[in-house]
Amino acid sequence: MTDTEVLRYTAFSDDPDGGNPAGVVLDASGLDEDAMLEIAATLGYSETAFLTDPPEGLGGQEGRSFTVRYFSPKAEVPFCGHATVATAVALAERIGAGELLLATRAGTVPVSVTAEHGRLRATLTSVEPHIEEIAAADLAEALAALEWPQADLDPAFPPRIAYAGARHLVIGAATRARLADLDYDFARLEALMRRLDLTTVQLVHRAGPREFHVRDPFPVGGVVEDPATGAAAAAFGAYARALGLVPQDAVLTLHQGADMGRPGVLTVELREGDPRVRVGGAAVRIP
């Protein structure tokens, strides 16, 4: 394990001090689960991605298909958007921009990497999403853990659990000030999230017709907050479309991380007739 090269990238920003840092191990063939978890915990980022050879029959271009697993400092997660974007850019720097195909625990995820103005940008396509109701008692417990009174919620954004590779509880904040004031009961929210199998809670404030500010508490991953959350962005895109909050065909801009001092921008693309959600952004190596 001491010979394993662990790369450090930040996703959804072209500034190493912005976005969401991720670990990337491009060759994890000699690592078991315990070793992957140890590396992720030692690195301390919200997720680290580990690549191995693709499963038989995955398809994709020769040398551009992989199996990827994601570990937080506490546990393996089925899918992680920002680590996928970071991994795709790290690969593109070595094998060139183009199409990648990733086998994840959540399903097969295509990723397209392009070069724009001298920067690499990756766009992932989610697995097929779905939306479900949350029980009133569970919502009440989430709000109690967040210390958010019902009056601070945006009634246009009914709370739902949304999935596009991982499960996220979406809650709308009535004001930007409410979103900025995040000071929650870590243990209480973690217990609820584990019971409901949630990866993050996606807190959202609408800034414009297709522009949003978001924050993602992530106690189940062992960190207070995730600075830029691609899987949650995909889930939110599916949620917003399903509830008619945005057009069926739309490009959304999500701002995340500013309240943590790590601003990032996530682009969410919805295509009419395709239930999947595309999430894109820049990524750069952290020196």
PDB file of C-alpha atoms in Angstrom:
ATOM      1  CA  MET A   1       0.000   0.000   0.000  1.00  0.00           C
ATOM      2  CA  THR A   2       2.891   2.357   0.647  1.00  0.00           C
ATOM      3  CA  ASP A   3       3.728   2.138  -3.080  1.00  0.00           C
ATOM      4  CA  THR A   4       0.233   3.228  -4.148  1.00  0.00           C
ATOM      5  CA  GLU A   5       0.168   6.569  -5.962  1.00  0.00           C
ATOM      6  CA  VAL A   6      -2.669   8.733  -4.655  1.00  0.00           C
ATOM      7  CA  LEU A   7      -3.398  11.764  -6.813  1.00  0.00           C
ATOM      8  CA  ARG A   8      -5.212  14.830  -5.478  1.00  0.00           C
ATOM      9  CA  TYR A   9      -7.618  16.765  -7.670  1.00  0.00           C
ATOM     10  CA  THR A  10     -10.378  19.263  -7.048  1.00  0.00           C
ATOM     11  CA  ALA A  11     -13.593  19.022  -9.054  1.00  0.00           C
ATOM     12  CA  PHE A  12     -16.092  21.644 -10.204  1.00  0.00           C
ATOM     13  CA  SER A  13     -13.494  24.394 -10.176  1.00  0.00           C
ATOM     14  CA  ASP A  14     -10.451  25.416 -12.203  1.00  0.00           C
ATOM     15  CA  ASP A  15      -8.819  26.739  -9.018  1.00  0.00           C
ATOM     16  CA  PRO A  16      -7.055  24.253  -6.704  1.00  0.00           C
ATOM     17  CA  ASP A  17      -8.448  26.219  -3.748  1.00  0.00           C
ATOM     18  CA  GLY A  18     -12.044  25.875  -4.958  1.00  0.00           C
ATOM     19  CA  GLY A  19     -14.410  23.015  -5.632  1.00  0.00           C
ATOM     20  CA  ASN A  20     -14.340  19.643  -3.911  1.00  0.00           C
ATOM     21  CA  PRO A  21     -11.047  17.790  -3.390  1.00  0.00           C
ATOM     22  CA  ALA A  22     -10.953  14.086  -4.248  1.00  0.00           C
ATOM     23  CA  GLY A  23      -8.348  11.393  -4.093  1.00  0.00           C
ATOM     24  CA  VAL A  24      -7.727   9.408  -7.279  1.00  0.00           C
ATOM     25  CA  VAL A  25      -5.924   6.066  -7.451  1.00  0.00           C
ATOM     26  CA  LEU A  26      -5.542   5.155 -11.117  1.00  0.00           C
ATOM     27  CA  ASP A  27      -4.197   1.661 -10.358  1.00  0.00           C
ATOM     28  CA  ALA A  28      -5.872   0.006  -7.388  1.00  0.00           C
ATOM     29  CA  SER A  29      -5.348  -3.535  -8.635  1.00  0.00           C
ATOM     30  CA  GLY A  30      -3.272  -4.487  -5.590  1.00  0.00           C
ATOM     31  CA  LEU A  31      -5.648  -3.048  -2.984  1.00  0.00           C
ATOM     32  CA  ASP A  32      -8.396  -4.776  -1.025  1.00  0.00           C
ATOM     33  CA  GLU A  33     -11.343  -2.988   0.581  1.00  0.00           C
ATOM     34  CA  ASP A  34      -9.561  -2.420   3.874  1.00  0.00           C
ATOM     35  CA  ALA A  35      -6.614  -0.812   2.105  1.00  0.00           C
ATOM     36  CA  MET A  36      -8.896   1.430   0.049  1.00  0.00           C
ATOM     37  CA  LEU A  37     -10.727   2.548   3.170  1.00  0.00           C
ATOM     38  CA  GLU A  38      -7.435   3.212   4.962  1.00  0.00           C
ATOM     39  CA  ILE A  39      -6.179   5.378   2.094  1.00  0.00           C
ATOM     40  CA  ALA A  40      -9.461   7.310   1.987  1.00  0.00           C
ATOM     41  CA  ALA A  41      -9.422   7.840   5.750  1.00  0.00           C
ATOM     42  CA  THR A  42      -5.781   8.921   5.768  1.00  0.00           C
ATOM     43  CA  LEU A  43      -6.349  11.358   2.904  1.00  0.00           C
ATOM     44  CA  GLY A  44      -9.424  12.752   4.640  1.00  0.00           C
ATOM     45  CA  TYR A  45     -11.271  13.986   1.557  1.00  0.00           C
ATOM     46  CA  SER A  46     -14.990  13.309   1.302  1.00  0.00           C
ATOM     47  CA  GLU A  47     -14.249  10.637  -1.330  1.00  0.00           C
ATOM     48  CA  THR A  48     -11.389   8.845  -3.026  1.00  0.00           C
ATOM     49  CA  ALA A  49     -11.848   6.916  -6.290  1.00  0.00           C
ATOM     50  CA  PHE A  50     -10.056   3.631  -6.984  1.00  0.00           C
ATOM     51  CA  LEU A  51      -9.726   2.284 -10.546  1.00  0.00           C
ATOM     52  CA  THR A  52      -9.239  -1.297 -11.669  1.00  0.00           C
ATOM     53  CA  ASP A  53      -9.795  -3.192 -14.916  1.00  0.00           C
ATOM     54  CA  PRO A  54     -13.327  -3.156 -16.352  1.00  0.00           C
ATOM     55  CA  PRO A  55     -15.648  -6.130 -15.912  1.00  0.00           C
ATOM     56  CA  GLU A  56     -15.993  -8.450 -18.880  1.00  0.00           C
ATOM     57  CA  GLY A  57     -18.545  -7.178 -21.371  1.00  0.00           C
ATOM     58  CA  LEU A  58     -18.638  -3.558 -20.159  1.00  0.00           C
ATOM     59  CA  GLY A  59     -17.869  -2.248 -23.636  1.00  0.00           C
ATOM     60  CA  GLY A  60     -16.432   1.142 -24.419  1.00  0.00           C
ATOM     61  CA  GLN A  61     -13.190   1.957 -26.168  1.00  0.00           C
ATOM     62  CA  GLU A  62     -10.080  -0.109 -25.610  1.00  0.00           C
ATOM     63  CA  GLY A  63      -8.110   1.307 -22.706  1.00  0.00           C
ATOM     64  CA  ARG A  64     -10.845   3.789 -21.801  1.00  0.00           C
ATOM     65  CA  SER A  65     -13.154   1.585 -19.699  1.00  0.00           C
ATOM     66  CA  PHE A  66     -12.659   0.936 -15.980  1.00  0.00           C
ATOM     67  CA  THR A  67     -14.184  -0.315 -12.779  1.00  0.00           C
ATOM     68  CA  VAL A  68     -14.305   2.418 -10.130  1.00  0.00           C
ATOM     69  CA  ARG A  69     -15.064   2.235  -6.418  1.00  0.00           C
ATOM     70  CA  TYR A  70     -15.552   5.211  -4.117  1.00  0.00           C
ATOM     71  CA  PHE A  71     -14.626   5.406  -0.440  1.00  0.00           C
ATOM     72  CA  SER A  72     -15.305   8.149   2.080  1.00  0.00           C
ATOM     73  CA  PRO A  73     -13.192   8.236   5.257  1.00  0.00           C
ATOM     74  CA  LYS A  74     -15.863   6.036   6.880  1.00  0.00           C
ATOM     75  CA  ALA A  75     -17.299   3.709   4.239  1.00  0.00           C
ATOM     76  CA  GLU A  76     -17.715   2.787   0.603  1.00  0.00           C
ATOM     77  CA  VAL A  77     -20.376   4.733  -1.308  1.00  0.00           C
ATOM     78  CA  PRO A  78     -22.097   3.485  -4.484  1.00  0.00           C
ATOM     79  CA  PHE A  79     -21.408   6.567  -6.580  1.00  0.00           C
ATOM     80  CA  CYS A  80     -19.643   9.922  -6.269  1.00  0.00           C
ATOM     81  CA  GLY A  81     -19.931  12.672  -8.852  1.00  0.00           C
ATOM     82  CA  HIS A  82     -17.041  14.922  -7.922  1.00  0.00           C
ATOM     83  CA  ALA A  83     -14.584  12.018  -7.668  1.00  0.00           C
ATOM     84  CA  THR A  84     -15.825  10.834 -11.082  1.00  0.00           C
ATOM     85  CA  VAL A  85     -15.122  14.257 -12.629  1.00  0.00           C
ATOM     86  CA  ALA A  86     -11.715  14.377 -10.927  1.00  0.00           C
ATOM     87  CA  THR A  87     -10.870  10.857 -12.106  1.00  0.00           C
ATOM     88  CA  ALA A  88     -11.968  11.569 -15.670  1.00  0.00           C
ATOM     89  CA  VAL A  89      -9.750  14.658 -15.893  1.00  0.00           C
ATOM     90  CA  ALA A  90      -6.815  12.783 -14.332  1.00  0.00           C
ATOM     91  CA  LEU A  91      -7.240  10.054 -16.951  1.00  0.00           C
ATOM     92  CA  ALA A  92      -7.596  12.556 -19.789  1.00  0.00           C
ATOM     93  CA  GLU A  93      -4.313  14.194 -18.816  1.00  0.00           C
ATOM     94  CA  ARG A  94      -2.678  10.808 -19.393  1.00  0.00           C
ATOM     95  CA  ILE A  95      -4.658   9.198 -22.250  1.00  0.00           C
ATOM     96  CA  GLY A  96      -6.298  12.216 -23.869  1.00  0.00           C
ATOM     97  CA  ALA A  97      -9.755  13.763 -23.875  1.00  0.00           C
ATOM     98  CA  GLY A  98     -12.659  11.748 -25.202  1.00  0.00           C
ATOM     99  CA  GLU A  99     -15.162   9.185 -24.017  1.00  0.00           C
ATOM    100  CA  LEU A 100     -14.756   7.019 -20.906  1.00  0.00           C
ATOM    101  CA  LEU A 101     -16.971   4.248 -19.557  1.00  0.00           C
ATOM    102  CA  LEU A 102     -17.044   3.497 -15.828  1.00  0.00           C
ATOM    103  CA  ALA A 103     -18.535   0.500 -14.059  1.00  0.00           C
ATOM    104  CA  THR A 104     -19.713   1.670 -10.616  1.00  0.00           C
ATOM    105  CA  ARG A 105     -21.734  -0.049  -7.905  1.00  0.00           C
ATOM    106  CA  ALA A 106     -24.675   2.122  -8.972  1.00  0.00           C
ATOM    107  CA  GLY A 107     -24.405   1.089 -12.634  1.00  0.00           C
ATOM    108  CA  THR A 108     -22.597   2.053 -15.813  1.00  0.00           C
ATOM    109  CA  VAL A 109     -21.629   5.735 -16.048  1.00  0.00           C
ATOM    110  CA  PRO A 110     -20.394   7.245 -19.336  1.00  0.00           C
ATOM    111  CA  VAL A 111     -18.137  10.288 -19.009  1.00  0.00           C
ATOM    112  CA  SER A 112     -17.118  12.703 -21.741  1.00  0.00           C
ATOM    113  CA  VAL A 113     -13.980  14.832 -21.347  1.00  0.00           C
ATOM    114  CA  THR A 114     -13.414  17.900 -23.503  1.00  0.00           C
ATOM    115  CA  ALA A 115     -10.764  20.607 -23.641  1.00  0.00           C
ATOM    116  CA  GLU A 116     -12.132  24.138 -23.352  1.00  0.00           C
ATOM    117  CA  HIS A 117      -9.879  27.211 -23.325  1.00  0.00           C
ATOM    118  CA  GLY A 118      -6.918  25.135 -22.246  1.00  0.00           C
ATOM    119  CA  ARG A 119      -8.824  23.441 -19.406  1.00  0.00           C
ATOM    120  CA  LEU A 120     -10.245  19.947 -19.241  1.00  0.00           C
ATOM    121  CA  ARG A 121     -13.908  19.548 -18.408  1.00  0.00           C
ATOM    122  CA  ALA A 122     -15.726  16.277 -17.661  1.00  0.00           C
ATOM    123  CA  THR A 123     -19.435  15.530 -17.990  1.00  0.00           C
ATOM    124  CA  LEU A 124     -20.890  12.364 -16.502  1.00  0.00           C
ATOM    125  CA  THR A 125     -24.216  10.786 -17.421  1.00  0.00           C
ATOM    126  CA  SER A 126     -26.078   9.400 -14.421  1.00  0.00           C
ATOM    127  CA  VAL A 127     -27.881   6.115 -14.093  1.00  0.00           C
ATOM    128  CA  GLU A 128     -31.655   6.390 -14.437  1.00  0.00           C
ATOM    129  CA  PRO A 129     -32.991   8.439 -11.510  1.00  0.00           C
ATOM    130  CA  HIS A 130     -36.101   8.144  -9.379  1.00  0.00           C
ATOM    131  CA  ILE A 131     -37.868  10.271  -6.755  1.00  0.00           C
ATOM    132  CA  GLU A 132     -39.728   9.126  -3.631  1.00  0.00           C
ATOM    133  CA  GLU A 133     -41.707  10.669  -0.787  1.00  0.00           C
ATOM    134  CA  ILE A 134     -40.258  11.068   2.692  1.00  0.00           C
ATOM    135  CA  ALA A 135     -42.373  10.163   5.695  1.00  0.00           C
ATOM    136  CA  ALA A 136     -43.577  13.127   7.756  1.00  0.00           C
ATOM    137  CA  ALA A 137     -41.873  11.809  10.900  1.00  0.00           C
ATOM    138  CA  ASP A 138     -38.559  11.400   9.059  1.00  0.00           C
ATOM    139  CA  LEU A 139     -38.769  14.910   7.635  1.00  0.00           C
ATOM    140  CA  ALA A 140     -39.533  16.287  11.083  1.00  0.00           C
ATOM    141  CA  GLU A 141     -36.443  14.514  12.440  1.00  0.00           C
ATOM    142  CA  ALA A 142     -34.283  15.902   9.608  1.00  0.00           C
ATOM    143  CA  LEU A 143     -35.482  19.447  10.278  1.00  0.00           C
ATOM    144  CA  ALA A 144     -34.921  19.014  14.008  1.00  0.00           C
ATOM    145  CA  ALA A 145     -31.355  17.816  13.382  1.00  0.00           C
ATOM    146  CA  LEU A 146     -30.753  20.762  11.037  1.00  0.00           C
ATOM    147  CA  GLU A 147     -32.440  23.130  13.509  1.00  0.00           C
ATOM    148  CA  TRP A 148     -34.545  24.493  10.649  1.00  0.00           C
ATOM    149  CA  PRO A 149     -38.102  25.567  11.527  1.00  0.00           C
ATOM    150  CA  GLN A 150     -40.808  24.703   9.014  1.00  0.00           C
ATOM    151  CA  ALA A 151     -41.264  28.404   8.273  1.00  0.00           C
ATOM    152  CA  ASP A 152     -37.755  28.574   6.799  1.00  0.00           C
ATOM    153  CA  LEU A 153     -38.590  26.093   4.038  1.00  0.00           C
ATOM    154  CA  ASP A 154     -39.459  27.089   0.470  1.00  0.00           C
ATOM    155  CA  PRO A 155     -42.979  25.722  -0.175  1.00  0.00           C
ATOM    156  CA  ALA A 156     -42.193  25.516  -3.903  1.00  0.00           C
ATOM    157  CA  PHE A 157     -39.659  22.762  -3.130  1.00  0.00           C
ATOM    158  CA  PRO A 158     -41.485  19.889  -1.411  1.00  0.00           C
ATOM    159  CA  PRO A 159     -38.960  17.662   0.392  1.00  0.00           C
ATOM    160  CA  ARG A 160     -38.271  14.427  -1.468  1.00  0.00           C
ATOM    161  CA  ILE A 161     -35.637  11.699  -1.569  1.00  0.00           C
ATOM    162  CA  ALA A 162     -33.990  11.755  -4.996  1.00  0.00           C
ATOM    163  CA  TYR A 163     -31.700   9.119  -6.509  1.00  0.00           C
ATOM    164  CA  ALA A 164     -29.354   9.295  -9.497  1.00  0.00           C
ATOM    165  CA  GLY A 165     -26.699   6.853  -8.307  1.00  0.00           C
ATOM    166  CA  ALA A 166     -27.002   7.636  -4.595  1.00  0.00           C
ATOM    167  CA  ARG A 167     -29.875   8.739  -2.346  1.00  0.00           C
ATOM    168  CA  HIS A 168     -30.181  12.396  -1.280  1.00  0.00           C
ATOM    169  CA  LEU A 169     -32.857  14.214   0.685  1.00  0.00           C
ATOM    170  CA  VAL A 170     -33.704  17.485  -1.096  1.00  0.00           C
ATOM    171  CA  ILE A 171     -34.943  20.370   1.074  1.00  0.00           C
ATOM    172  CA  GLY A 172     -35.590  23.905  -0.185  1.00  0.00           C
ATOM    173  CA  ALA A 173     -34.511  26.955   1.833  1.00  0.00           C
ATOM    174  CA  ALA A 174     -36.738  30.031   1.595  1.00  0.00           C
ATOM    175  CA  THR A 175     -33.817  32.475   1.783  1.00  0.00           C
ATOM    176  CA  ARG A 176     -30.129  32.568   0.981  1.00  0.00           C
ATOM    177  CA  ALA A 177     -29.508  33.570   4.612  1.00  0.00           C
ATOM    178  CA  ARG A 178     -31.179  30.394   5.837  1.00  0.00           C
ATOM    179  CA  LEU A 179     -28.943  28.324   3.570  1.00  0.00           C
ATOM    180  CA  ALA A 180     -25.818  30.195   4.711  1.00  0.00           C
ATOM    181  CA  ASP A 181     -26.577  29.527   8.381  1.00  0.00           C
ATOM    182  CA  LEU A 182     -25.735  25.823   8.648  1.00  0.00           C
ATOM    183  CA  ASP A 183     -25.020  24.535  12.145  1.00  0.00           C
ATOM    184  CA  TYR A 184     -26.581  21.121  12.662  1.00  0.00           C
ATOM    185  CA  ASP A 185     -26.594  18.208  15.090  1.00  0.00           C
ATOM    186  CA  PHE A 186     -23.999  15.948  13.437  1.00  0.00           C
ATOM    187  CA  ALA A 187     -24.815  12.719  15.328  1.00  0.00           C
ATOM    188  CA  ARG A 188     -28.574  13.154  15.075  1.00  0.00           C
ATOM    189  CA  LEU A 189     -28.554  13.810  11.329  1.00  0.00           C
ATOM    190  CA  GLU A 190     -26.083  10.977  10.752  1.00  0.00           C
ATOM    191  CA  ALA A 191     -28.351   8.503  12.563  1.00  0.00           C
ATOM    192  CA  LEU A 192     -31.353   9.480  10.435  1.00  0.00           C
ATOM    193  CA  MET A 193     -29.348   9.363   7.210  1.00  0.00           C
ATOM    194  CA  ARG A 194     -28.042   5.902   7.992  1.00  0.00           C
ATOM    195  CA  ARG A 195     -31.553   4.664   8.686  1.00  0.00           C
ATOM    196  CA  LEU A 196     -32.828   6.104   5.391  1.00  0.00           C
ATOM    197  CA  ASP A 197     -29.679   5.128   3.424  1.00  0.00           C
ATOM    198  CA  LEU A 198     -28.975   8.745   2.447  1.00  0.00           C
ATOM    199  CA  THR A 199     -25.607   9.900   1.131  1.00  0.00           C
ATOM    200  CA  THR A 200     -26.158  13.635   1.698  1.00  0.00           C
ATOM    201  CA  VAL A 201     -28.925  16.085   2.444  1.00  0.00           C
ATOM    202  CA  GLN A 202     -29.144  18.537  -0.449  1.00  0.00           C
ATOM    203  CA  LEU A 203     -30.174  21.974   0.820  1.00  0.00           C
ATOM    204  CA  VAL A 204     -31.259  24.265  -2.020  1.00  0.00           C
ATOM    205  CA  HIS A 205     -32.084  27.933  -2.519  1.00  0.00           C
ATOM    206  CA  ARG A 206     -33.330  29.174  -5.854  1.00  0.00           C
ATOM    207  CA  ALA A 207     -31.442  32.218  -7.160  1.00  0.00           C
ATOM    208  CA  GLY A 208     -33.083  32.358 -10.595  1.00  0.00           C
ATOM    209  CA  PRO A 209     -35.139  30.313 -13.073  1.00  0.00           C
ATOM    210  CA  ARG A 210     -32.225  27.933 -13.713  1.00  0.00           C
ATOM    211  CA  GLU A 211     -29.714  28.990 -11.059  1.00  0.00           C
ATOM    212  CA  PHE A 212     -29.422  27.569  -7.549  1.00  0.00           C
ATOM    213  CA  HIS A 213     -27.245  27.692  -4.449  1.00  0.00           C
ATOM    214  CA  VAL A 214     -26.796  24.334  -2.707  1.00  0.00           C
ATOM    215  CA  ARG A 215     -25.129  22.852   0.380  1.00  0.00           C
ATOM    216  CA  ASP A 216     -24.689  19.193   1.321  1.00  0.00           C
ATOM    217  CA  PRO A 217     -24.238  18.003   4.916  1.00  0.00           C
ATOM    218  CA  PHE A 218     -22.361  14.673   4.763  1.00  0.00           C
ATOM    219  CA  PRO A 219     -22.053  13.253   8.295  1.00  0.00           C
ATOM    220  CA  VAL A 220     -22.308   9.649   7.086  1.00  0.00           C
ATOM    221  CA  GLY A 221     -19.053  10.226   5.214  1.00  0.00           C
ATOM    222  CA  GLY A 222     -17.315  11.542   8.293  1.00  0.00           C
ATOM    223  CA  VAL A 223     -17.239  15.175   7.172  1.00  0.00           C
ATOM    224  CA  VAL A 224     -19.537  18.037   8.155  1.00  0.00           C
ATOM    225  CA  GLU A 225     -20.169  19.233   4.610  1.00  0.00           C
ATOM    226  CA  ASP A 226     -19.303  18.309   1.049  1.00  0.00           C
ATOM    227  CA  PRO A 227     -18.008  21.330  -0.936  1.00  0.00           C
ATOM    228  CA  ALA A 228     -19.365  20.258  -4.375  1.00  0.00           C
ATOM    229  CA  THR A 229     -21.540  17.200  -4.802  1.00  0.00           C
ATOM    230  CA  GLY A 230     -21.991  15.816  -8.306  1.00  0.00           C
ATOM    231  CA  ALA A 231     -24.212  12.869  -7.351  1.00  0.00           C
ATOM    232  CA  ALA A 232     -26.527  15.194  -5.423  1.00  0.00           C
ATOM    233  CA  ALA A 233     -26.569  17.598  -8.367  1.00  0.00           C
ATOM    234  CA  ALA A 234     -27.729  14.766 -10.621  1.00  0.00           C
ATOM    235  CA  ALA A 235     -30.387  13.782  -8.091  1.00  0.00           C
ATOM    236  CA  PHE A 236     -31.512  17.409  -7.800  1.00  0.00           C
ATOM    237  CA  GLY A 237     -31.798  17.745 -11.575  1.00  0.00           C
ATOM    238  CA  ALA A 238     -34.077  14.715 -11.661  1.00  0.00           C
ATOM    239  CA  TYR A 239     -36.075  16.088  -8.718  1.00  0.00           C
ATOM    240  CA  ALA A 240     -36.505  19.545 -10.233  1.00  0.00           C
ATOM    241  CA  ARG A 241     -37.642  18.105 -13.555  1.00  0.00           C
ATOM    242  CA  ALA A 242     -40.021  15.552 -11.988  1.00  0.00           C
ATOM    243  CA  LEU A 243     -41.723  18.261  -9.912  1.00  0.00           C
ATOM    244  CA  GLY A 244     -41.994  20.671 -12.836  1.00  0.00           C
ATOM    245  CA  LEU A 245     -39.689  23.249 -11.255  1.00  0.00           C
ATOM    246  CA  VAL A 246     -37.620  23.500 -14.445  1.00  0.00           C
ATOM    247  CA  PRO A 247     -38.297  22.620 -18.102  1.00  0.00           C
ATOM    248  CA  GLN A 248     -37.874  19.060 -19.316  1.00  0.00           C
ATOM    249  CA  ASP A 249     -34.990  20.279 -21.476  1.00  0.00           C
ATOM    250  CA  ALA A 250     -32.766  22.654 -19.506  1.00  0.00           C
ATOM    251  CA  VAL A 251     -29.270  23.530 -18.351  1.00  0.00           C
ATOM    252  CA  LEU A 252     -29.070  24.397 -14.651  1.00  0.00           C
ATOM    253  CA  THR A 253     -26.223  26.103 -12.795  1.00  0.00           C
ATOM    254  CA  LEU A 254     -25.560  25.075  -9.196  1.00  0.00           C
ATOM    255  CA  HIS A 255     -23.250  27.138  -6.980  1.00  0.00           C
ATOM    256  CA  GLN A 256     -21.772  25.254  -4.052  1.00  0.00           C
ATOM    257  CA  GLY A 257     -18.917  25.645  -1.585  1.00  0.00           C
ATOM    258  CA  ALA A 258     -18.867  29.440  -1.269  1.00  0.00           C
ATOM    259  CA  ASP A 259     -20.035  29.258   2.340  1.00  0.00           C
ATOM    260  CA  MET A 260     -17.075  26.968   3.060  1.00  0.00           C
ATOM    261  CA  GLY A 261     -14.532  29.137   1.252  1.00  0.00           C
ATOM    262  CA  ARG A 262     -14.251  26.627  -1.629  1.00  0.00           C
ATOM    263  CA  PRO A 263     -16.552  27.990  -4.356  1.00  0.00           C
ATOM    264  CA  GLY A 264     -17.441  25.667  -7.207  1.00  0.00           C
ATOM    265  CA  VAL A 265     -19.881  25.523 -10.123  1.00  0.00           C
ATOM    266  CA  LEU A 266     -21.772  22.444 -11.284  1.00  0.00           C
ATOM    267  CA  THR A 267     -23.613  22.323 -14.614  1.00  0.00           C
ATOM    268  CA  VAL A 268     -26.687  20.084 -14.727  1.00  0.00           C
ATOM    269  CA  GLU A 269     -28.117  19.216 -18.136  1.00  0.00           C
ATOM    270  CA  LEU A 270     -31.584  17.763 -18.667  1.00  0.00           C
ATOM    271  CA  ARG A 271     -32.591  16.394 -22.056  1.00  0.00           C
ATOM    272  CA  GLU A 272     -36.199  15.844 -23.015  1.00  0.00           C
ATOM    273  CA  GLY A 273     -36.872  12.169 -23.664  1.00  0.00           C
ATOM    274  CA  ASP A 274     -33.817  11.009 -21.700  1.00  0.00           C
ATOM    275  CA  PRO A 275     -34.463  10.340 -17.989  1.00  0.00           C
ATOM    276  CA  ARG A 276     -30.755  10.430 -17.159  1.00  0.00           C
ATOM    277  CA  VAL A 277     -29.061  13.581 -15.900  1.00  0.00           C
ATOM    278  CA  ARG A 278     -25.726  14.976 -17.056  1.00  0.00           C
ATOM    279  CA  VAL A 279     -23.458  16.767 -14.598  1.00  0.00           C
ATOM    280  CA  GLY A 280     -20.325  18.563 -15.700  1.00  0.00           C
ATOM    281  CA  GLY A 281     -17.532  20.721 -14.452  1.00  0.00           C
ATOM    282  CA  ALA A 282     -13.850  21.488 -14.526  1.00  0.00           C
ATOM    283  CA  ALA A 283     -11.177  19.756 -12.432  1.00  0.00           C
ATOM    284  CA  VAL A 284      -7.529  20.516 -11.728  1.00  0.00           C
ATOM    285  CA  ARG A 285      -4.723  18.824  -9.854  1.00  0.00           C
ATOM    286  CA  ILE A 286      -3.965  20.044  -6.364  1.00  0.00           C
ATOM    287  CA  PRO A 287      -0.221  20.821  -6.087  1.00  0.00           C
TER     288      PRO A 287
END
